[in-house]
Tab-separated table of C-alpha atoms in Angstrom:
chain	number	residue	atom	x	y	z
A	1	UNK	CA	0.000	0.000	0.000
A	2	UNK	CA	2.778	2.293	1.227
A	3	UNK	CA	4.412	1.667	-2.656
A	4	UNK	CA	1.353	2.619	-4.964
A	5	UNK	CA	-0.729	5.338	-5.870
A	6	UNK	CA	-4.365	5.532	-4.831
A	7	UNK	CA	-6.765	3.909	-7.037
A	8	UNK	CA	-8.214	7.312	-9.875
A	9	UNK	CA	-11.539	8.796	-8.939
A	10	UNK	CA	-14.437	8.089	-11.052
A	11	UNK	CA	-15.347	10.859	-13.401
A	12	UNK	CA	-18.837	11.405	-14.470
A	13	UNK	CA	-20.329	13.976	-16.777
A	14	UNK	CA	-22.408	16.097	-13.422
A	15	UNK	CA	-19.202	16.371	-11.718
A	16	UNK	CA	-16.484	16.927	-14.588
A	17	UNK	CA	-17.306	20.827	-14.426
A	18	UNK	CA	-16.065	20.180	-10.569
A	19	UNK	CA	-12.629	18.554	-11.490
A	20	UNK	CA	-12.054	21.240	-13.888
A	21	UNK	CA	-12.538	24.308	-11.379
A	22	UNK	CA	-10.592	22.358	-8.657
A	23	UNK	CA	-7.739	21.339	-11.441
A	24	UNK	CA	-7.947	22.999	-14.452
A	25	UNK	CA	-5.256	26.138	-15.299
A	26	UNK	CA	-4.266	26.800	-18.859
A	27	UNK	CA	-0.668	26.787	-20.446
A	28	UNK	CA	-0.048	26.599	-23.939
A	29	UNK	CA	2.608	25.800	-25.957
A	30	UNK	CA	3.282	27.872	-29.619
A	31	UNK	CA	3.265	25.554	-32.712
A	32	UNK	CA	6.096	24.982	-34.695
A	33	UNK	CA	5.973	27.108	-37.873
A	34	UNK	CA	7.255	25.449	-40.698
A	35	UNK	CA	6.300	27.566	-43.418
A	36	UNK	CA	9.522	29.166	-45.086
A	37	UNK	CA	9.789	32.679	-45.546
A	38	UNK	CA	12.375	34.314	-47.730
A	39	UNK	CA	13.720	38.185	-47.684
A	40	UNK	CA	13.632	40.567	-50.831
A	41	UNK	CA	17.526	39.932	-50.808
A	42	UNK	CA	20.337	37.496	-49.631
A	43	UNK	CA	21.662	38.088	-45.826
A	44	UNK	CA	24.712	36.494	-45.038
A	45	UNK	CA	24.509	33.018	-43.796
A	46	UNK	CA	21.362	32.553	-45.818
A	47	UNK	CA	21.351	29.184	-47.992
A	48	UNK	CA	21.854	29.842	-51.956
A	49	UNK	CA	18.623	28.860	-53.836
A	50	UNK	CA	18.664	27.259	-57.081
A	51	UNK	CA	16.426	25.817	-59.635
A	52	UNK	CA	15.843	22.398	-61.585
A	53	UNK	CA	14.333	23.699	-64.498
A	54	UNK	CA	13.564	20.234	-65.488
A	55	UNK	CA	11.492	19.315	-62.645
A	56	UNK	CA	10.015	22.530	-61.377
A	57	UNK	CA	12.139	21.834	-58.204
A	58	UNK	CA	13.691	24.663	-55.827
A	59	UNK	CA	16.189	23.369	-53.636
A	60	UNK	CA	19.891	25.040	-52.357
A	61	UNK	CA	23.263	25.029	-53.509
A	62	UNK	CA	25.101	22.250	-51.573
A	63	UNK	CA	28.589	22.282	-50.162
A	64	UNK	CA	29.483	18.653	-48.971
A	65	UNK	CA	31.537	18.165	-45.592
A	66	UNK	CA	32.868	15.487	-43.525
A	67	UNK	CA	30.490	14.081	-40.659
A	68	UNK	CA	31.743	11.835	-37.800
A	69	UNK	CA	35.657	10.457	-37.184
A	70	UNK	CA	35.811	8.562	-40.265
A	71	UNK	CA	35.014	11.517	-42.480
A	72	UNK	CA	32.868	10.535	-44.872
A	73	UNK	CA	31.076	13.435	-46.835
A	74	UNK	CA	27.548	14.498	-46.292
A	75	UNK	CA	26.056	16.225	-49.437
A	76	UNK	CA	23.071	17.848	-47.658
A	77	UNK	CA	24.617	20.749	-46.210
A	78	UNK	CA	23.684	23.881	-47.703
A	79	UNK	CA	26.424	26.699	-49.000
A	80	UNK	CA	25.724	30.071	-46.855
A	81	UNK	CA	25.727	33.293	-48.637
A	82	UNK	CA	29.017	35.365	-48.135
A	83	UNK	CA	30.627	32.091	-45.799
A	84	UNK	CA	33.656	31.375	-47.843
A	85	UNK	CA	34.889	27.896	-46.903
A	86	UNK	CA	36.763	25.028	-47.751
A	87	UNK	CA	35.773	21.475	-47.280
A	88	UNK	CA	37.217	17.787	-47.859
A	89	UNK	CA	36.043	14.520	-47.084
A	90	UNK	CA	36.123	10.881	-48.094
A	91	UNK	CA	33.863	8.730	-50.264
A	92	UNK	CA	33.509	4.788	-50.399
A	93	UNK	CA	32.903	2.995	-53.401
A	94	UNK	CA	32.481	-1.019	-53.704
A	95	UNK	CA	33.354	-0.614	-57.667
A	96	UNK	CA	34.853	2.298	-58.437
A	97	UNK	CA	34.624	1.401	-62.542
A	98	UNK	CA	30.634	1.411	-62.109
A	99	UNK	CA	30.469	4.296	-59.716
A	100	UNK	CA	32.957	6.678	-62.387
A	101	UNK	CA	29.984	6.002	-64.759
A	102	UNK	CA	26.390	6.302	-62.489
A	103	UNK	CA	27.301	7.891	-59.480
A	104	UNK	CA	26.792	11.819	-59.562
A	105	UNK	CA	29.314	12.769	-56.728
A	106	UNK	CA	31.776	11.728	-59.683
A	107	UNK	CA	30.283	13.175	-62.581
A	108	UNK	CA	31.373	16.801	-62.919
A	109	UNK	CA	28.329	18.148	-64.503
A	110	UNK	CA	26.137	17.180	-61.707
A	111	UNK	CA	28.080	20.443	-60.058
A	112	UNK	CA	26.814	22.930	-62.893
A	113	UNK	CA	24.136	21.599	-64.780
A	114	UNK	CA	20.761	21.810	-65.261
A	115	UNK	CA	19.755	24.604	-62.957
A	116	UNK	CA	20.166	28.036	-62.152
A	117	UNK	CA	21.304	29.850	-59.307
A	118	UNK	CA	18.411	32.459	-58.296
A	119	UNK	CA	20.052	35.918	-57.838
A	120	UNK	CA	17.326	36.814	-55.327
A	121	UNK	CA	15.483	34.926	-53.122
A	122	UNK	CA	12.127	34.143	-54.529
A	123	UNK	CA	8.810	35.930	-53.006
A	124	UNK	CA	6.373	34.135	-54.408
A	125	UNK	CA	2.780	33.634	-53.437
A	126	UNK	CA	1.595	29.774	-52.654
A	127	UNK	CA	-1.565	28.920	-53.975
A	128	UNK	CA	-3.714	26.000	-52.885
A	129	UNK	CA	-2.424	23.174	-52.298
A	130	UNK	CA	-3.338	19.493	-53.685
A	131	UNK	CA	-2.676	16.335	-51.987
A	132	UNK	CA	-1.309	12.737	-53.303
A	133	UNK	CA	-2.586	9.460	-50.670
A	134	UNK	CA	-1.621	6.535	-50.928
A	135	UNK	CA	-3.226	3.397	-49.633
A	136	UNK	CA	-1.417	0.396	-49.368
A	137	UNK	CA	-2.911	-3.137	-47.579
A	138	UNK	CA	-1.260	-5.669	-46.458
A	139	UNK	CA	-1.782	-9.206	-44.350
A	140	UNK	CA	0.672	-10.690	-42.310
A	141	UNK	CA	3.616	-12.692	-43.865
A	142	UNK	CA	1.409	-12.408	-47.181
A	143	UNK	CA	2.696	-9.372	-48.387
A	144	UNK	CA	1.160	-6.487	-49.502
A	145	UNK	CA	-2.572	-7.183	-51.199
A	146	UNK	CA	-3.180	-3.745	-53.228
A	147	UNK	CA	-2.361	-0.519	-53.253
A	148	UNK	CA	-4.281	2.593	-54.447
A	149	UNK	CA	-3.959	5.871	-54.723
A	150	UNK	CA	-6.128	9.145	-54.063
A	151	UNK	CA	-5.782	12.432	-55.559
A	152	UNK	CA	-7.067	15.971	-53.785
A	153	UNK	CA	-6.556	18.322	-56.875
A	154	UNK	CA	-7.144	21.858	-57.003
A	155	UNK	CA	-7.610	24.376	-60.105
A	156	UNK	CA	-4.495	27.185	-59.953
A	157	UNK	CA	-4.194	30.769	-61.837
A	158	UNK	CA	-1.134	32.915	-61.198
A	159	UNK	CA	1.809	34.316	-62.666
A	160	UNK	CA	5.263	33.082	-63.038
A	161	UNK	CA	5.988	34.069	-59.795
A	162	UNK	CA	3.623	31.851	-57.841
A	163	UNK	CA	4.139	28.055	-56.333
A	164	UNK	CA	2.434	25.330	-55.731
A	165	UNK	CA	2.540	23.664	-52.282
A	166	UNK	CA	1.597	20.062	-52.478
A	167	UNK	CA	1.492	17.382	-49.690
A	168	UNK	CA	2.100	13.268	-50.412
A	169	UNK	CA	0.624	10.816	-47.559
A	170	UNK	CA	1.085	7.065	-47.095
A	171	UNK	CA	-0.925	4.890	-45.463
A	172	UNK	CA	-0.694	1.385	-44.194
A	173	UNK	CA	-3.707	-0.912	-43.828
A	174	UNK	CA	-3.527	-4.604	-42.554
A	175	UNK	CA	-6.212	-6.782	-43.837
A	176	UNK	CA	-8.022	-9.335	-41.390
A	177	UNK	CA	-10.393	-12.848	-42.452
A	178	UNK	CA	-13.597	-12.575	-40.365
A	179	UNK	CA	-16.574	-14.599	-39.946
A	180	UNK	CA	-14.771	-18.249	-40.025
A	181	UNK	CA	-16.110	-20.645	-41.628
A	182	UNK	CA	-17.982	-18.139	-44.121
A	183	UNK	CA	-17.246	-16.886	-47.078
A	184	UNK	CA	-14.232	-14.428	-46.492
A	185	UNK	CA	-14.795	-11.086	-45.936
A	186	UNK	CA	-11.907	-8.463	-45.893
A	187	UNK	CA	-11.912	-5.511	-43.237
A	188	UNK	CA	-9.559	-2.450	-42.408
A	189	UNK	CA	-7.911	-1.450	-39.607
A	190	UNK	CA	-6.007	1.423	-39.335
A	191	UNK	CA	-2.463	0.280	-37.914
A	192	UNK	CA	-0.878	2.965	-35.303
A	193	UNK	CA	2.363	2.924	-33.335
A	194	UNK	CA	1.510	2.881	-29.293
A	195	UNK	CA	1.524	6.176	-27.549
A	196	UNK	CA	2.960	4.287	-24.585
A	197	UNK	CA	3.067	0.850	-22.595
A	198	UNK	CA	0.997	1.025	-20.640
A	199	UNK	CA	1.117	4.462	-19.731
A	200	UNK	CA	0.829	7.736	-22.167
A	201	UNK	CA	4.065	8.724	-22.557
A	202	UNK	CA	4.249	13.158	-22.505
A	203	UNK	CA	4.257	14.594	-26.174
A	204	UNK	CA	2.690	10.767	-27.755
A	205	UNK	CA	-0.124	11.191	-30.064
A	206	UNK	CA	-3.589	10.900	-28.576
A	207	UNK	CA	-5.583	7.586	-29.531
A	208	UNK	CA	-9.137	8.062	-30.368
A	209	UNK	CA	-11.601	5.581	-31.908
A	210	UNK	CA	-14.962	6.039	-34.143
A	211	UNK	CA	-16.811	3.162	-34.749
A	212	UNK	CA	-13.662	0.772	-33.837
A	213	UNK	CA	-11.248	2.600	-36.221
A	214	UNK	CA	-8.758	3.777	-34.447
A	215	UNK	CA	-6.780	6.876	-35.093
A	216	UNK	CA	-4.654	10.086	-33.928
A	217	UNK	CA	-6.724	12.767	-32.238
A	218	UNK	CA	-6.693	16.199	-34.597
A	219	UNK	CA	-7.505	19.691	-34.334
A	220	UNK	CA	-7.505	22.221	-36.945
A	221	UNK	CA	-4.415	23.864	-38.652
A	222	UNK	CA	-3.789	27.190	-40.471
A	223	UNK	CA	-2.231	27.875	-43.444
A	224	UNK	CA	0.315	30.856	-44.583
A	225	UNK	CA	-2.325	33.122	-44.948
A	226	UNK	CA	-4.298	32.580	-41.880
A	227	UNK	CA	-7.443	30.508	-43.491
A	228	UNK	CA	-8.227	27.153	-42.396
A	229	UNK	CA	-6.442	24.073	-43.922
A	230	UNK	CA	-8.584	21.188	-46.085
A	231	UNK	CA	-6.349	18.832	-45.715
A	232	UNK	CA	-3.882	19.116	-42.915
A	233	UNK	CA	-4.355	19.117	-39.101
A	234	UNK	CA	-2.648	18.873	-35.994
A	235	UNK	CA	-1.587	16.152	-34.174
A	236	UNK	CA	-2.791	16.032	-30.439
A	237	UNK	CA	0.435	15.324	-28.343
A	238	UNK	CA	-0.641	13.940	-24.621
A	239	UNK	CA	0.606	16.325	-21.653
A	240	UNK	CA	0.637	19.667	-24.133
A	241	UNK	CA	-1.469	22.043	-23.768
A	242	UNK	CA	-2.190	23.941	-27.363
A	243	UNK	CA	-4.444	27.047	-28.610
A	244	UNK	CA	-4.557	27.277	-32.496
A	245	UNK	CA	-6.798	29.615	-34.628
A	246	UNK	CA	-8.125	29.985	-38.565
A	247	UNK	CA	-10.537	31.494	-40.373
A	248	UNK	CA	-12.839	29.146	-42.232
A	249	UNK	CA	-14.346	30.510	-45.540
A	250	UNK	CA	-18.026	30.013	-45.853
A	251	UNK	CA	-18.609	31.408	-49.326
A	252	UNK	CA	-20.034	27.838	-50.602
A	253	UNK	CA	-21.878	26.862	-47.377
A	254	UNK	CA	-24.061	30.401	-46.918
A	255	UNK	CA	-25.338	29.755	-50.643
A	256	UNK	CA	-27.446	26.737	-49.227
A	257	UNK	CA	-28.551	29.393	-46.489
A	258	UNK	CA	-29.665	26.700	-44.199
A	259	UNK	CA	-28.485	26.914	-40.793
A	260	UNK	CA	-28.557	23.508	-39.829
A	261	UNK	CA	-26.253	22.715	-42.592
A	262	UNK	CA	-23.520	26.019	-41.591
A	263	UNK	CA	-23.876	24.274	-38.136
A	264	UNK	CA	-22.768	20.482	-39.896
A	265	UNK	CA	-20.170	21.975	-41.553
A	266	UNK	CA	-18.599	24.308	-38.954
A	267	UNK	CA	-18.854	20.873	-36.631
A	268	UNK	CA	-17.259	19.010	-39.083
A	269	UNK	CA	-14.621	21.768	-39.572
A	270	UNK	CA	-13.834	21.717	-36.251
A	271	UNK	CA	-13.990	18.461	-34.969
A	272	UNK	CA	-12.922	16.776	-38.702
A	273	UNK	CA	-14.356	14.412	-41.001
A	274	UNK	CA	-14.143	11.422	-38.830
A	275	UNK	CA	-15.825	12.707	-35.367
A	276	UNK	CA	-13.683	10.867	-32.314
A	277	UNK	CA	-16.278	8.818	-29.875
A	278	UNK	CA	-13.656	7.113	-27.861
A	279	UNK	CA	-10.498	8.400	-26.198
A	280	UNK	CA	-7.739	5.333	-25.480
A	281	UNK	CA	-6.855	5.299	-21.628
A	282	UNK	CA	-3.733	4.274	-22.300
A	283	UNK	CA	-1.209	4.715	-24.557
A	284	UNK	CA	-1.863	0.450	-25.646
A	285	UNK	CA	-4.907	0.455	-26.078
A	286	UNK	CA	-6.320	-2.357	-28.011
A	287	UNK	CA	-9.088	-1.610	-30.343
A	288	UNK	CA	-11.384	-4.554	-29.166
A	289	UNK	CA	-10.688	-4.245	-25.403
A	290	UNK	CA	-14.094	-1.619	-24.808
A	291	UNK	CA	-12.156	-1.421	-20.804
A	292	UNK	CA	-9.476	0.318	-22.314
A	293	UNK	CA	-11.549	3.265	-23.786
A	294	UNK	CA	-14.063	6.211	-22.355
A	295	UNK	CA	-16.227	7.766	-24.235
A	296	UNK	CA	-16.123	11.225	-24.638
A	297	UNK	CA	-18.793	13.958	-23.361
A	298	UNK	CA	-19.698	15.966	-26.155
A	299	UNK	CA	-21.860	19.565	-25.195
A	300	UNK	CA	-23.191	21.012	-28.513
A	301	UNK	CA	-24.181	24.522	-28.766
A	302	UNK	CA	-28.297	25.792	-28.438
A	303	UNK	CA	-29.173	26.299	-31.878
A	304	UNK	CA	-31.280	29.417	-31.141
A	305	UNK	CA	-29.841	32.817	-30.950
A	306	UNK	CA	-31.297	35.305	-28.274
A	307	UNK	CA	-32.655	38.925	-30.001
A	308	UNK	CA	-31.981	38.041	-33.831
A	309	UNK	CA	-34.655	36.767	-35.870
A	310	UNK	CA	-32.170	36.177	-39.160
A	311	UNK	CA	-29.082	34.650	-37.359
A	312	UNK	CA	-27.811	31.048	-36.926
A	313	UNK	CA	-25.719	29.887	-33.524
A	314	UNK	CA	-22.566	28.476	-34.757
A	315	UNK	CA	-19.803	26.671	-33.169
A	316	UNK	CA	-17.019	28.911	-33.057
A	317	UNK	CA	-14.790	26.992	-30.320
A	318	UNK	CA	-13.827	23.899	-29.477
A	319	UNK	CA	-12.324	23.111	-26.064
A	320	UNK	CA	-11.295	19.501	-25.578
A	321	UNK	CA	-10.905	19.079	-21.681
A	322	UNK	CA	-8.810	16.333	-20.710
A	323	UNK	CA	-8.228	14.690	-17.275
A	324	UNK	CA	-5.404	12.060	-16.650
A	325	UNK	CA	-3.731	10.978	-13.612
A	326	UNK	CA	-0.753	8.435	-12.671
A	327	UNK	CA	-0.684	5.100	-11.316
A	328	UNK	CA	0.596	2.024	-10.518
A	329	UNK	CA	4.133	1.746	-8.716
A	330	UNK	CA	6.015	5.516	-7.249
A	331	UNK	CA	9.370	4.262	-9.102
A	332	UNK	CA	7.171	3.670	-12.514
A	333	UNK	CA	3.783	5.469	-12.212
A	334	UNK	CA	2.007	5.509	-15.534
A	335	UNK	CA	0.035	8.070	-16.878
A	336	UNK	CA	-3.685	6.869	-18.175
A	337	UNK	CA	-6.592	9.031	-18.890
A	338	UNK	CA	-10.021	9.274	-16.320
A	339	UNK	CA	-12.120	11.282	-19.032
A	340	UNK	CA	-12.626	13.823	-22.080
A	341	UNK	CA	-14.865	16.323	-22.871
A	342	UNK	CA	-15.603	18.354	-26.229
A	343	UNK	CA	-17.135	21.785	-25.754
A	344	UNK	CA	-18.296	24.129	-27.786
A	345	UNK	CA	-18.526	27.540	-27.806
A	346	UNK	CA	-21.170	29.907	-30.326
A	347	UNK	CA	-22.062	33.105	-31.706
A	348	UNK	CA	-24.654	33.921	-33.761
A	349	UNK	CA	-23.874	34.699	-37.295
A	350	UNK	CA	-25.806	36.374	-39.690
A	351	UNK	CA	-27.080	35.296	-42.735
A	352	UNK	CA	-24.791	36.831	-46.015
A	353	UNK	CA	-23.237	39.020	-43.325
A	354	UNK	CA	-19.570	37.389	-43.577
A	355	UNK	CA	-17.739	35.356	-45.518
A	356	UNK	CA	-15.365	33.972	-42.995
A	357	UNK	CA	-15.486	32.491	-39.813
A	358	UNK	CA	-12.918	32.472	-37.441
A	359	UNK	CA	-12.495	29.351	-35.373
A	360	UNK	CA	-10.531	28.096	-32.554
A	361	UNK	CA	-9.350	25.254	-30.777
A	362	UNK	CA	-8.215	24.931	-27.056
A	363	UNK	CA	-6.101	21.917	-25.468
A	364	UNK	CA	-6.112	21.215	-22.335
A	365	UNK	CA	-4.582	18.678	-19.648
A	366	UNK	CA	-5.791	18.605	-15.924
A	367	UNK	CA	-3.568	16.302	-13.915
A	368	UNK	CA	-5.628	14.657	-10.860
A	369	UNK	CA	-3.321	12.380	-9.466
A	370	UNK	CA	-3.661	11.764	-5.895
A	371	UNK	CA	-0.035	10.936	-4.270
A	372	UNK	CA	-0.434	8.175	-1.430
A	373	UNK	CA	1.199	9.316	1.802
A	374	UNK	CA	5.145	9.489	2.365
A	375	UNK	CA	6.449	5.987	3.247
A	376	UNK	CA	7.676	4.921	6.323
A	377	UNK	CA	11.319	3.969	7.250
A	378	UNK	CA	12.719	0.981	8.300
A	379	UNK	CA	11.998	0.806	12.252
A	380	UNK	CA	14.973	1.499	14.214
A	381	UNK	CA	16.558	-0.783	17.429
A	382	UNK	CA	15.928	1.846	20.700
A	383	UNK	CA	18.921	0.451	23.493
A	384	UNK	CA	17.549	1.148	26.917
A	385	UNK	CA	20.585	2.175	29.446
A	386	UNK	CA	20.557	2.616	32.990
A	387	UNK	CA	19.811	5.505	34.552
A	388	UNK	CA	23.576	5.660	36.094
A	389	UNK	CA	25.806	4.479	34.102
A	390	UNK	CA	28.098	3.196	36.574
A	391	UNK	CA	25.613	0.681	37.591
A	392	UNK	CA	27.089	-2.671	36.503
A	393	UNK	CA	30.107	-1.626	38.733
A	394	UNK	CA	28.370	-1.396	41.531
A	395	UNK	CA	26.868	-4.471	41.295
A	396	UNK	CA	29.605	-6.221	40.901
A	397	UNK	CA	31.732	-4.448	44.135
A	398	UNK	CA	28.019	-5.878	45.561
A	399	UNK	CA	27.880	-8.940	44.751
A	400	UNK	CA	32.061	-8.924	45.700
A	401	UNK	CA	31.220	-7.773	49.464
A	402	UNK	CA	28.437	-10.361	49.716
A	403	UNK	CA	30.649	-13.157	48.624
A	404	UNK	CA	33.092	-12.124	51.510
A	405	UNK	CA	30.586	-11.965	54.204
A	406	UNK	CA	29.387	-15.067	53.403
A	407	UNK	CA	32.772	-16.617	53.755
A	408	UNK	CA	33.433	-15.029	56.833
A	409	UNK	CA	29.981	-16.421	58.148
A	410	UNK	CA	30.715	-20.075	56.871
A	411	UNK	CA	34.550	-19.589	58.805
A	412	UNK	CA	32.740	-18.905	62.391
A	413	UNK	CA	30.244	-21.477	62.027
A	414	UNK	CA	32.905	-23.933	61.481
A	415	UNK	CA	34.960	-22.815	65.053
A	416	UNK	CA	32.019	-22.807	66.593
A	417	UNK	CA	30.950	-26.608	65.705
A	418	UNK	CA	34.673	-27.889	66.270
A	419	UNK	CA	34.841	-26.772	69.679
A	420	UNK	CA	31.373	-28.373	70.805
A	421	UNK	CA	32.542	-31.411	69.470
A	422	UNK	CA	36.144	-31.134	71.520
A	423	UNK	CA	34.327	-30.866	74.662
């Protein structure tokens, strides 16, 4: 007992508004922006862009260098503007004939040819993006079974100075026989990498499950120029707290100017196209093990606004309350998950009033772990001494005078016996 947490309190949905006020703080960590951005000119220490004409490709000018103690050269490091250097290093070949013919580190013309060195960087505008998915099954020691592809395409105008920003996915799918005994059937699951064993391990993606699929829990994700991505989201990582923002476009929804359908497509929006029902306690969660999910408490917004007569309540934000605690053993606890909650916030819009929306998304983690009380030590051995510590000399200078006395005693009592007897 003294060695393991206490066993998690029982959330339910009437008191998770009390865990939240007794736990609940906010913290939020920026996202990482991976978006380049280029000046109107070259700084120094800024890579040198060039271009593949051939393949529409912009990459940098590369200046290889040695890595580790052996030396061997690295081709990915870029040249810096106005960093004059010199480098060496050391290539391996296994046939040195083949490699003089096929290998471009060898071929001089790999150094000059076929592209051009951009005098400026390029400040260019990116247009929407399209997206390449591909699908590939596969079962077991059989090998993969099929593999197909999706395209998200997009229609672009612009000049010569624009870009297109395009995004390539692949998916892996493991094909099960059910029904034995029947004819066979095929079904998908959706393989995914643990988030932990057992426990959720801090900055793991969350596991959620709709309708036995499992996946990674999402929230939405802005492009360059503020507006809501179509195809990309981020990735809920457990123990961070996050706050992102967008603006969603609704010139194609308010042309059905229904407001039940602006309300399915702003809940879609926010929430994605496959809504989460489950939330995995632990980071190994099994999809057919229903004890190792909880279902999440989803409040929806009233769908009536207060004072306008031509206005539809909309979910605006989305705040995904989460509370985990540890357990198990104080040298390993593990982290698992007591419940969720999806909330959402609304404001009434007005009908042909706007033509974008802007949403947000709120993270957060309330930690409710209860920590047992401190152990006790080892009990310790309490010596009792005498009072006076001189004690076991005294008794033996006691027990010394006794023994004399009784001598003496014994000595008399002999004299006094012989001489009765002489007379």
């Amino acid at each position: 007992k003294l060695n393991y947490f206490q066993q998690p309190q029982d959330i339910t949905e009437s008191d998770f508004l009390k865990f939240i006020e007794k736990y609940g703080r906010h913290s939020f960590l920026a996202p990482s922006q991976v978006e380049p951005s280029f000046s109107a000119f070259y700084r120094a220490g800024d890579p040198i862009l060039i271009y593949f004409d051939s393949s529409s490709v912009l990459s940098t000018l590369r200046q290889p260098v040695k890595m580790g103690a052996s030396g061997l050269c690295v081709d990915g490091n870029p040249a810096g503007f106005l960093d004059s250097k010199s480098t060496s290093c050391t290539r391996i070949f296994a046939n040195l004939s083949k490699s003089c013919i096929t290998d471009p580190a060898l071929d001089a013309t790999s150094y000059y040819r076929d592209f051009t060195v951009l005098k400026v960087p390029i400040n260019d505008t990116i247009v929407q993006s399209m997206k390449v998915i591909y699908e590939i099954e596969f079962s077991g020691t059989r090998g993969i079974q099929s593999v197909s592809v999706r395209f998200r395409v997009s229609n672009i105008s612009g000049n010569s100075g624009s870009s297109l920003q395009q995004h390539f996915t692949l998916r892996f799918w493991v094909s099960a026989l059910i029904l034995p005994g029947l004819l066979p059937s095929l079904t998908l699951s959706h393989t995914l990498p643990r988030s932990g064993n057992p426990g959720y391990i801090t900055g793991a993606p969350l596991l959620v499950a709709n309708s036995g699929a499992m996946q990674h829990m999402s929230i939405l994700r802005s492009e360059g120029d503020g507006s809501c991505s179509q195809f990309l989201r981020h990735t809920v990582q457990f123990g961070r707290n996050m706050r992102t923002g967008c603006k969603l476009s609704l010139s194609a929804v308010l042309e059905e100017s229904n407001c039940s359908y602006i309300q399915q497509k702003l809940y879609e929006a926010l929430q994605g196209t496959n809504r989460a029902e489950d939330l995995a306690i632990t980071g190994s969660a099994h999809s057919t093990q229903a004890e190792e999910w909880t279902t999440i408490l989803i409040q929806n917004c009233s769908v009536q606004a207060l004072n306008c007569t031509s206005c539809c309540m909309v979910p605006v934000t989305l705040e995904i309350q989460i509370l985990w605690t540890k357990v198990g053993l104080l040298s390993n606890p593990q982290a698992q998950i007591l419940d969720a909650r999806y909330f959402y916030q609304c404001h009434p819009l007005k009908f042909l009033s706007t033509s974008t929306v802007p949403l947000t998304t709120v993270i957060t983690f309330t930690d409710m772990t209860e920590w047992p009380e401190p152990p006790r030590s080892q009990p310790q051995m309490h010596w009792k001494l005498p009072f006076d510590i001189f004690f076991p000399f005294k008794m033996a200078v006691n027990l010394e005078r006794s023994y004399r006395g009784d001598l003496a005693g014994c000595f008399l009592l002999l004299l006094l016996m012989s001489s009765i007897l002489c007379f």
